Amino acid sequence: MPETPHDNPETPPVTPHVGQSLGRRLVLTTLVFCVLFILLSATVRTFSAWNSNQEDMTNELQLIDQVFRGTLSKAIWEMDRDALHTQLDSVSQVAIVGLVELHILKPGRDPEVFQRARPDIPTSSGKAPTLQRVLTYTPYPGGEETVGELRLVGNESLLWRQLISDVTGIVFTQVLQSLLLAGLIMWTFNRSVTVHVRHIANHLSQLSPLNLHRALQLQRSGRHQDELSLLERGVNGLQDKLSGYLERQHMAEQNLAAHRDRLAELVEERTTELRAANELLRELNRRDPLTGIANRRHFDEVKDIELRRAQRRDQALSVLMCDVDHFKLYNDNYGHSAGDQCLQQIAQLLTQVFCRAGDLVARLGGEEFAVLLPGLNAEQAQHATQRLHRLLEQQQITHAYSPVAPYVTLSIGVAQLGAVPDDFEALLQRADAALYRAKHQGRNRTIHT
């Protein structure tokens, strides 16, 4: 009786040597990447943050020295102790200053020493920057006299708080990077294992007597000899005796479906990213980048809508035009950085006062602000501006160069929607004219049309 192939089983193939396993290679790659990246990134960024904070504090101490050096020298020369103590108290109240030490030089006697230290700061370890300056006074041209020495020590507690904040940011970054690393691992595992396992599963699910002779082809480099290589050779050994023309057709359909699915995913991802970017761009176009409040563009979008609503419902509508008094002098003497901080404080105060639903505070440009107050009549608007003036006086943003007051003040013009219908530009012009009158009547006041 002739022998059939089933009577003669094939000799099992010799199992080839398996190199480094896929799981071990993946673990080693992850561990090396995490250790190197965390050590290098945490060290460099923490060191850089500390140096940057020290440099910023030194620059601010130099600015304080420039601001107070002249007045301190004059107070020492004129022996004005009240002014001297006031200046020292002012310097010690600055957040970045931990210790103020003033030596008044007296010929033939020991120098008189004044100190101001913040009570909430522990003993300094010497890591905060220190600025020491000689104070001179020129009572007459060519007669420069040394009157004392000023020593400013930075707020070390503030430095440590800033460093803790920076380290927190670094930790957050590391967490984010770890998530990205997890994504990298998933992506690597998907490309190295999951894709091929799914490929094999799909291939086996389609097995039939008509398609089994087509060899399994994994799309991977032949250099890797691992478990997938063993699986591939095992499947191909089972399919050698069977026909595979239908399997080739099936694989072509599977590849086309995979590409189509991937293309749909890419289109969806790009669409989502574009939608998010457009939303962010629209929001940025409506906000003032310095103060965070509405900008001129947003104000122009809202003003006509509120005007038509007020006219349609026969409601009150008030418009305020606000201008920071002598802001150019503030910028020229305190610097543009301090000027930016001043505008931010003004914007915060405006949003604190005008916080009803529907109120809109906008920065039109420079030191000019506008406030749109739907439903507010003249009396209510007057009460609101009086509260604004009081809060601004309480906040005491120092402006020693203003002829109006020793702190930053506002001139405000107010206009209300009248019985005769206005367009918004006419209403805004009336508010601007009231602002002009407020400036010419001495500033730091509100004028109503």
PDB file of N, CA and C in Angstrom, residues 39-126:
ATOM      1  N   LEU A  39      18.161  62.532  35.218  1.00  0.00           N
ATOM      2  CA  LEU A  39      19.344  63.073  35.879  1.00  0.00           C
ATOM      3  C   LEU A  39      19.837  64.339  35.192  1.00  0.00           C
ATOM      4  N   LEU A  40      19.984  64.278  33.893  1.00  0.00           N
ATOM      5  CA  LEU A  40      20.516  65.425  33.164  1.00  0.00           C
ATOM      6  C   LEU A  40      19.558  66.606  33.205  1.00  0.00           C
ATOM      7  N   SER A  41      18.281  66.353  32.929  1.00  0.00           N
ATOM      8  CA  SER A  41      17.311  67.446  32.865  1.00  0.00           C
ATOM      9  C   SER A  41      17.103  68.098  34.225  1.00  0.00           C
ATOM     10  N   ALA A  42      16.925  67.288  35.283  1.00  0.00           N
ATOM     11  CA  ALA A  42      16.675  67.856  36.612  1.00  0.00           C
ATOM     12  C   ALA A  42      17.872  68.661  37.099  1.00  0.00           C
ATOM     13  N   THR A  43      19.087  68.152  36.867  1.00  0.00           N
ATOM     14  CA  THR A  43      20.284  68.869  37.322  1.00  0.00           C
ATOM     15  C   THR A  43      20.456  70.194  36.599  1.00  0.00           C
ATOM     16  N   VAL A  44      20.405  70.140  35.283  1.00  0.00           N
ATOM     17  CA  VAL A  44      20.641  71.357  34.490  1.00  0.00           C
ATOM     18  C   VAL A  44      19.561  72.393  34.739  1.00  0.00           C
ATOM     19  N   ARG A  45      18.299  71.991  34.746  1.00  0.00           N
ATOM     20  CA  ARG A  45      17.219  72.961  34.868  1.00  0.00           C
ATOM     21  C   ARG A  45      17.133  73.551  36.277  1.00  0.00           C
ATOM     22  N   THR A  46      17.415  72.744  37.310  1.00  0.00           N
ATOM     23  CA  THR A  46      17.408  73.293  38.670  1.00  0.00           C
ATOM     24  C   THR A  46      18.545  74.293  38.863  1.00  0.00           C
ATOM     25  N   PHE A  47      19.734  73.958  38.378  1.00  0.00           N
ATOM     26  CA  PHE A  47      20.875  74.876  38.473  1.00  0.00           C
ATOM     27  C   PHE A  47      20.599  76.165  37.703  1.00  0.00           C
ATOM     28  N   SER A  48      20.029  76.011  36.511  1.00  0.00           N
ATOM     29  CA  SER A  48      19.731  77.194  35.699  1.00  0.00           C
ATOM     30  C   SER A  48      18.671  78.071  36.355  1.00  0.00           C
ATOM     31  N   ALA A  49      17.650  77.445  36.960  1.00  0.00           N
ATOM     32  CA  ALA A  49      16.585  78.220  37.612  1.00  0.00           C
ATOM     33  C   ALA A  49      17.129  79.000  38.800  1.00  0.00           C
ATOM     34  N   TRP A  50      18.011  78.390  39.596  1.00  0.00           N
ATOM     35  CA  TRP A  50      18.587  79.084  40.759  1.00  0.00           C
ATOM     36  C   TRP A  50      19.411  80.292  40.316  1.00  0.00           C
ATOM     37  N   ASN A  51      20.273  80.091  39.317  1.00  0.00           N
ATOM     38  CA  ASN A  51      21.107  81.202  38.834  1.00  0.00           C
ATOM     39  C   ASN A  51      20.259  82.317  38.235  1.00  0.00           C
ATOM     40  N   SER A  52      19.217  81.931  37.502  1.00  0.00           N
ATOM     41  CA  SER A  52      18.355  82.942  36.892  1.00  0.00           C
ATOM     42  C   SER A  52      17.623  83.760  37.950  1.00  0.00           C
ATOM     43  N   ASN A  53      17.127  83.089  39.007  1.00  0.00           N
ATOM     44  CA  ASN A  53      16.431  83.810  40.076  1.00  0.00           C
ATOM     45  C   ASN A  53      17.376  84.750  40.816  1.00  0.00           C
ATOM     46  N   GLN A  54      18.624  84.311  41.054  1.00  0.00           N
ATOM     47  CA  GLN A  54      19.594  85.186  41.712  1.00  0.00           C
ATOM     48  C   GLN A  54      19.908  86.408  40.848  1.00  0.00           C
ATOM     49  N   GLU A  55      20.043  86.168  39.543  1.00  0.00           N
ATOM     50  CA  GLU A  55      20.344  87.292  38.648  1.00  0.00           C
ATOM     51  C   GLU A  55      19.185  88.288  38.610  1.00  0.00           C
ATOM     52  N   ASP A  56      17.952  87.764  38.560  1.00  0.00           N
ATOM     53  CA  ASP A  56      16.786  88.658  38.563  1.00  0.00           C
ATOM     54  C   ASP A  56      16.720  89.460  39.862  1.00  0.00           C
ATOM     55  N   MET A  57      17.003  88.809  41.007  1.00  0.00           N
ATOM     56  CA  MET A  57      16.948  89.524  42.285  1.00  0.00           C
ATOM     57  C   MET A  57      18.036  90.594  42.349  1.00  0.00           C
ATOM     58  N   THR A  58      19.232  90.296  41.824  1.00  0.00           N
ATOM     59  CA  THR A  58      20.309  91.293  41.801  1.00  0.00           C
ATOM     60  C   THR A  58      19.903  92.510  40.977  1.00  0.00           C
ATOM     61  N   ASN A  59      19.283  92.264  39.823  1.00  0.00           N
ATOM     62  CA  ASN A  59      18.841  93.378  38.975  1.00  0.00           C
ATOM     63  C   ASN A  59      17.793  94.228  39.685  1.00  0.00           C
ATOM     64  N   GLU A  60      16.885  93.581  40.407  1.00  0.00           N
ATOM     65  CA  GLU A  60      15.853  94.338  41.115  1.00  0.00           C
ATOM     66  C   GLU A  60      16.449  95.120  42.288  1.00  0.00           C
ATOM     67  N   LEU A  61      17.450  94.543  42.962  1.00  0.00           N
ATOM     68  CA  LEU A  61      18.130  95.289  44.033  1.00  0.00           C
ATOM     69  C   LEU A  61      18.841  96.516  43.469  1.00  0.00           C
ATOM     70  N   GLN A  62      19.439  96.383  42.284  1.00  0.00           N
ATOM     71  CA  GLN A  62      20.094  97.529  41.655  1.00  0.00           C
ATOM     72  C   GLN A  62      19.072  98.607  41.301  1.00  0.00           C
ATOM     73  N   LEU A  63      17.901  98.180  40.858  1.00  0.00           N
ATOM     74  CA  LEU A  63      16.854  99.149  40.540  1.00  0.00           C
ATOM     75  C   LEU A  63      16.387  99.882  41.802  1.00  0.00           C
ATOM     76  N   ILE A  64      16.218  99.140  42.903  1.00  0.00           N
ATOM     77  CA  ILE A  64      15.829  99.780  44.170  1.00  0.00           C
ATOM     78  C   ILE A  64      16.908 100.763  44.612  1.00  0.00           C
ATOM     79  N   ASP A  65      18.168 100.373  44.459  1.00  0.00           N
ATOM     80  CA  ASP A  65      19.272 101.271  44.828  1.00  0.00           C
ATOM     81  C   ASP A  65      19.218 102.558  44.008  1.00  0.00           C
ATOM     82  N   GLN A  66      18.941 102.436  42.698  1.00  0.00           N
ATOM     83  CA  GLN A  66      18.861 103.622  41.849  1.00  0.00           C
ATOM     84  C   GLN A  66      17.711 104.534  42.263  1.00  0.00           C
ATOM     85  N   VAL A  67      16.601 103.913  42.683  1.00  0.00           N
ATOM     86  CA  VAL A  67      15.419 104.706  43.034  1.00  0.00           C
ATOM     87  C   VAL A  67      15.625 105.459  44.357  1.00  0.00           C
ATOM     88  N   PHE A  68      16.207 104.799  45.362  1.00  0.00           N
ATOM     89  CA  PHE A  68      16.251 105.376  46.711  1.00  0.00           C
ATOM     90  C   PHE A  68      17.594 106.012  47.081  1.00  0.00           C
ATOM     91  N   ARG A  69      18.632 105.817  46.266  1.00  0.00           N
ATOM     92  CA  ARG A  69      19.952 106.311  46.652  1.00  0.00           C
ATOM     93  C   ARG A  69      19.957 107.824  46.841  1.00  0.00           C
ATOM     94  N   GLY A  70      19.373 108.548  45.872  1.00  0.00           N
ATOM     95  CA  GLY A  70      19.397 110.011  45.944  1.00  0.00           C
ATOM     96  C   GLY A  70      18.633 110.550  47.141  1.00  0.00           C
ATOM     97  N   THR A  71      17.433 110.003  47.385  1.00  0.00           N
ATOM     98  CA  THR A  71      16.623 110.516  48.496  1.00  0.00           C
ATOM     99  C   THR A  71      17.246 110.183  49.847  1.00  0.00           C
ATOM    100  N   LEU A  72      17.872 108.999  49.963  1.00  0.00           N
ATOM    101  CA  LEU A  72      18.547 108.655  51.215  1.00  0.00           C
ATOM    102  C   LEU A  72      19.744 109.571  51.478  1.00  0.00           C
ATOM    103  N   SER A  73      20.525 109.843  50.418  1.00  0.00           N
ATOM    104  CA  SER A  73      21.689 110.728  50.574  1.00  0.00           C
ATOM    105  C   SER A  73      21.252 112.124  51.013  1.00  0.00           C
ATOM    106  N   LYS A  74      20.174 112.600  50.403  1.00  0.00           N
ATOM    107  CA  LYS A  74      19.687 113.936  50.748  1.00  0.00           C
ATOM    108  C   LYS A  74      19.195 113.977  52.204  1.00  0.00           C
ATOM    109  N   ALA A  75      18.453 112.911  52.614  1.00  0.00           N
ATOM    110  CA  ALA A  75      17.932 112.878  53.987  1.00  0.00           C
ATOM    111  C   ALA A  75      19.068 112.820  55.008  1.00  0.00           C
ATOM    112  N   ILE A  76      20.136 112.101  54.685  1.00  0.00           N
ATOM    113  CA  ILE A  76      21.293 112.032  55.598  1.00  0.00           C
ATOM    114  C   ILE A  76      21.965 113.396  55.694  1.00  0.00           C
ATOM    115  N   TRP A  77      22.174 114.018  54.528  1.00  0.00           N
ATOM    116  CA  TRP A  77      22.865 115.317  54.520  1.00  0.00           C
ATOM    117  C   TRP A  77      22.073 116.370  55.290  1.00  0.00           C
ATOM    118  N   GLU A  78      20.745 116.363  55.089  1.00  0.00           N
ATOM    119  CA  GLU A  78      19.897 117.366  55.742  1.00  0.00           C
ATOM    120  C   GLU A  78      19.490 116.942  57.154  1.00  0.00           C
ATOM    121  N   MET A  79      19.953 115.750  57.591  1.00  0.00           N
ATOM    122  CA  MET A  79      19.646 115.216  58.925  1.00  0.00           C
ATOM    123  C   MET A  79      18.134 115.158  59.179  1.00  0.00           C
ATOM    124  N   ASP A  80      17.444 114.774  58.119  1.00  0.00           N
ATOM    125  CA  ASP A  80      15.986 114.639  58.198  1.00  0.00           C
ATOM    126  C   ASP A  80      15.676 113.195  58.593  1.00  0.00           C
ATOM    127  N   ARG A  81      15.577 112.929  59.899  1.00  0.00           N
ATOM    128  CA  ARG A  81      15.397 111.564  60.369  1.00  0.00           C
ATOM    129  C   ARG A  81      14.032 110.989  59.969  1.00  0.00           C
ATOM    130  N   ASP A  82      13.019 111.829  59.953  1.00  0.00           N
ATOM    131  CA  ASP A  82      11.696 111.319  59.558  1.00  0.00           C
ATOM    132  C   ASP A  82      11.731 110.797  58.128  1.00  0.00           C
ATOM    133  N   ALA A  83      12.295 111.599  57.231  1.00  0.00           N
ATOM    134  CA  ALA A  83      12.390 111.167  55.831  1.00  0.00           C
ATOM    135  C   ALA A  83      13.275 109.936  55.707  1.00  0.00           C
ATOM    136  N   LEU A  84      14.356 109.901  56.519  1.00  0.00           N
ATOM    137  CA  LEU A  84      15.276 108.768  56.465  1.00  0.00           C
ATOM    138  C   LEU A  84      14.569 107.475  56.874  1.00  0.00           C
ATOM    139  N   HIS A  85      13.829 107.532  57.989  1.00  0.00           N
ATOM    140  CA  HIS A  85      13.117 106.334  58.438  1.00  0.00           C
ATOM    141  C   HIS A  85      12.031 105.936  57.443  1.00  0.00           C
ATOM    142  N   THR A  86      11.386 106.934  56.867  1.00  0.00           N
ATOM    143  CA  THR A  86      10.341 106.626  55.874  1.00  0.00           C
ATOM    144  C   THR A  86      10.933 105.901  54.674  1.00  0.00           C
ATOM    145  N   GLN A  87      12.075 106.392  54.178  1.00  0.00           N
ATOM    146  CA  GLN A  87      12.720 105.758  53.028  1.00  0.00           C
ATOM    147  C   GLN A  87      13.165 104.333  53.365  1.00  0.00           C
ATOM    148  N   LEU A  88      13.760 104.161  54.560  1.00  0.00           N
ATOM    149  CA  LEU A  88      14.201 102.814  54.947  1.00  0.00           C
ATOM    150  C   LEU A  88      13.019 101.863  55.084  1.00  0.00           C
ATOM    151  N   ASP A  89      11.919 102.365  55.658  1.00  0.00           N
ATOM    152  CA  ASP A  89      10.726 101.523  55.781  1.00  0.00           C
ATOM    153  C   ASP A  89      10.196 101.143  54.405  1.00  0.00           C
ATOM    154  N   SER A  90      10.231 102.103  53.466  1.00  0.00           N
ATOM    155  CA  SER A  90       9.736 101.821  52.115  1.00  0.00           C
ATOM    156  C   SER A  90      10.583 100.752  51.443  1.00  0.00           C
ATOM    157  N   VAL A  91      11.907 100.867  51.591  1.00  0.00           N
ATOM    158  CA  VAL A  91      12.785  99.869  50.972  1.00  0.00           C
ATOM    159  C   VAL A  91      12.548  98.496  51.599  1.00  0.00           C
ATOM    160  N   SER A  92      12.409  98.437  52.932  1.00  0.00           N
ATOM    161  CA  SER A  92      12.271  97.144  53.601  1.00  0.00           C
ATOM    162  C   SER A  92      10.945  96.461  53.278  1.00  0.00           C
ATOM    163  N   GLN A  93       9.961  97.229  52.814  1.00  0.00           N
ATOM    164  CA  GLN A  93       8.662  96.640  52.485  1.00  0.00           C
ATOM    165  C   GLN A  93       8.647  95.984  51.113  1.00  0.00           C
ATOM    166  N   VAL A  94       9.676  96.230  50.299  1.00  0.00           N
ATOM    167  CA  VAL A  94       9.736  95.596  48.987  1.00  0.00           C
ATOM    168  C   VAL A  94       9.951  94.097  49.177  1.00  0.00           C
ATOM    169  N   ALA A  95       9.218  93.291  48.432  1.00  0.00           N
ATOM    170  CA  ALA A  95       9.202  91.843  48.670  1.00  0.00           C
ATOM    171  C   ALA A  95      10.566  91.200  48.496  1.00  0.00           C
ATOM    172  N   ILE A  96      11.379  91.716  47.564  1.00  0.00           N
ATOM    173  CA  ILE A  96      12.657  91.047  47.292  1.00  0.00           C
ATOM    174  C   ILE A  96      13.728  91.413  48.300  1.00  0.00           C
ATOM    175  N   VAL A  97      13.470  92.390  49.189  1.00  0.00           N
ATOM    176  CA  VAL A  97      14.482  92.869  50.138  1.00  0.00           C
ATOM    177  C   VAL A  97      14.320  92.119  51.458  1.00  0.00           C
ATOM    178  N   GLY A  98      15.392  91.471  51.907  1.00  0.00           N
ATOM    179  CA  GLY A  98      15.363  90.781  53.187  1.00  0.00           C
ATOM    180  C   GLY A  98      15.952  91.620  54.311  1.00  0.00           C
ATOM    181  N   LEU A  99      16.966  92.453  53.987  1.00  0.00           N
ATOM    182  CA  LEU A  99      17.634  93.255  55.016  1.00  0.00           C
ATOM    183  C   LEU A  99      18.125  94.548  54.386  1.00  0.00           C
ATOM    184  N   VAL A 100      17.873  95.671  55.074  1.00  0.00           N
ATOM    185  CA  VAL A 100      18.403  96.979  54.676  1.00  0.00           C
ATOM    186  C   VAL A 100      19.301  97.459  55.815  1.00  0.00           C
ATOM    187  N   GLU A 101      20.522  97.818  55.473  1.00  0.00           N
ATOM    188  CA  GLU A 101      21.464  98.286  56.493  1.00  0.00           C
ATOM    189  C   GLU A 101      22.096  99.591  56.005  1.00  0.00           C
ATOM    190  N   LEU A 102      21.945 100.636  56.789  1.00  0.00           N
ATOM    191  CA  LEU A 102      22.460 101.957  56.421  1.00  0.00           C
ATOM    192  C   LEU A 102      23.492 102.401  57.461  1.00  0.00           C
ATOM    193  N   HIS A 103      24.683 102.764  56.998  1.00  0.00           N
ATOM    194  CA  HIS A 103      25.753 103.296  57.843  1.00  0.00           C
ATOM    195  C   HIS A 103      25.900 104.788  57.547  1.00  0.00           C
ATOM    196  N   ILE A 104      25.658 105.624  58.536  1.00  0.00           N
ATOM    197  CA  ILE A 104      25.842 107.077  58.385  1.00  0.00           C
ATOM    198  C   ILE A 104      27.226 107.425  58.930  1.00  0.00           C
ATOM    199  N   LEU A 105      28.062 107.919  58.029  1.00  0.00           N
ATOM    200  CA  LEU A 105      29.449 108.225  58.397  1.00  0.00           C
ATOM    201  C   LEU A 105      29.529 109.566  59.108  1.00  0.00           C
ATOM    202  N   LYS A 106      30.226 109.588  60.253  1.00  0.00           N
ATOM    203  CA  LYS A 106      30.419 110.819  61.023  1.00  0.00           C
ATOM    204  C   LYS A 106      31.908 110.984  61.313  1.00  0.00           C
ATOM    205  N   PRO A 107      32.508 112.082  60.892  1.00  0.00           N
ATOM    206  CA  PRO A 107      33.953 112.281  61.072  1.00  0.00           C
ATOM    207  C   PRO A 107      34.329 112.180  62.554  1.00  0.00           C
ATOM    208  N   GLY A 108      35.323 111.353  62.817  1.00  0.00           N
ATOM    209  CA  GLY A 108      35.851 111.241  64.178  1.00  0.00           C
ATOM    210  C   GLY A 108      35.005 110.387  65.097  1.00  0.00           C
ATOM    211  N   ARG A 109      33.911 109.837  64.611  1.00  0.00           N
ATOM    212  CA  ARG A 109      33.042 109.006  65.452  1.00  0.00           C
ATOM    213  C   ARG A 109      32.670 107.723  64.709  1.00  0.00           C
ATOM    214  N   ASP A 110      32.188 106.760  65.492  1.00  0.00           N
ATOM    215  CA  ASP A 110      31.733 105.521  64.865  1.00  0.00           C
ATOM    216  C   ASP A 110      30.497 105.811  64.014  1.00  0.00           C
ATOM    217  N   PRO A 111      30.385 105.102  62.889  1.00  0.00           N
ATOM    218  CA  PRO A 111      29.208 105.332  62.043  1.00  0.00           C
ATOM    219  C   PRO A 111      27.916 104.918  62.755  1.00  0.00           C
ATOM    220  N   GLU A 112      26.881 105.663  62.476  1.00  0.00           N
ATOM    221  CA  GLU A 112      25.554 105.340  63.020  1.00  0.00           C
ATOM    222  C   GLU A 112      24.882 104.331  62.080  1.00  0.00           C
ATOM    223  N   VAL A 113      24.357 103.243  62.643  1.00  0.00           N
ATOM    224  CA  VAL A 113      23.842 102.138  61.838  1.00  0.00           C
ATOM    225  C   VAL A 113      22.327 102.030  62.027  1.00  0.00           C
ATOM    226  N   PHE A 114      21.631 101.928  60.894  1.00  0.00           N
ATOM    227  CA  PHE A 114      20.185 101.678  60.892  1.00  0.00           C
ATOM    228  C   PHE A 114      19.950 100.372  60.143  1.00  0.00           C
ATOM    229  N   GLN A 115      19.082  99.536  60.683  1.00  0.00           N
ATOM    230  CA  GLN A 115      18.758  98.264  60.042  1.00  0.00           C
ATOM    231  C   GLN A 115      17.249  98.095  59.964  1.00  0.00           C
ATOM    232  N   ARG A 116      16.836  97.509  58.855  1.00  0.00           N
ATOM    233  CA  ARG A 116      15.437  97.099  58.699  1.00  0.00           C
ATOM    234  C   ARG A 116      15.454  95.675  58.137  1.00  0.00           C
ATOM    235  N   ALA A 117      14.869  94.768  58.870  1.00  0.00           N
ATOM    236  CA  ALA A 117      14.812  93.370  58.422  1.00  0.00           C
ATOM    237  C   ALA A 117      13.361  92.920  58.441  1.00  0.00           C
ATOM    238  N   ARG A 118      13.007  92.087  57.494  1.00  0.00           N
ATOM    239  CA  ARG A 118      11.643  91.561  57.447  1.00  0.00           C
ATOM    240  C   ARG A 118      11.459  90.552  58.571  1.00  0.00           C
ATOM    241  N   PRO A 119      10.414  90.701  59.403  1.00  0.00           N
ATOM    242  CA  PRO A 119      10.240  89.807  60.555  1.00  0.00           C
ATOM    243  C   PRO A 119       9.887  88.380  60.170  1.00  0.00           C
ATOM    244  N   ASP A 120       9.354  88.199  58.960  1.00  0.00           N
ATOM    245  CA  ASP A 120       8.907  86.867  58.567  1.00  0.00           C
ATOM    246  C   ASP A 120       9.986  86.063  57.861  1.00  0.00           C
ATOM    247  N   ILE A 121      11.223  86.575  57.851  1.00  0.00           N
ATOM    248  CA  ILE A 121      12.298  85.896  57.135  1.00  0.00           C
ATOM    249  C   ILE A 121      13.272  85.314  58.145  1.00  0.00           C
ATOM    250  N   PRO A 122      13.603  84.015  58.057  1.00  0.00           N
ATOM    251  CA  PRO A 122      14.592  83.429  58.968  1.00  0.00           C
ATOM    252  C   PRO A 122      15.990  83.953  58.671  1.00  0.00           C
ATOM    253  N   THR A 123      16.930  83.579  59.519  1.00  0.00           N
ATOM    254  CA  THR A 123      18.312  84.036  59.362  1.00  0.00           C
ATOM    255  C   THR A 123      18.863  83.592  58.011  1.00  0.00           C
ATOM    256  N   SER A 124      19.463  84.538  57.300  1.00  0.00           N
ATOM    257  CA  SER A 124      19.972  84.246  55.964  1.00  0.00           C
ATOM    258  C   SER A 124      21.205  83.364  56.047  1.00  0.00           C
ATOM    259  N   SER A 125      21.326  82.442  55.080  1.00  0.00           N
ATOM    260  CA  SER A 125      22.499  81.576  55.007  1.00  0.00           C
ATOM    261  C   SER A 125      23.550  82.124  54.061  1.00  0.00           C
ATOM    262  N   GLY A 126      23.336  83.320  53.561  1.00  0.00           N
ATOM    263  CA  GLY A 126      24.324  83.953  52.692  1.00  0.00           C
ATOM    264  C   GLY A 126      24.170  83.610  51.221  1.00  0.00           C
TER     265      GLY A 126
END
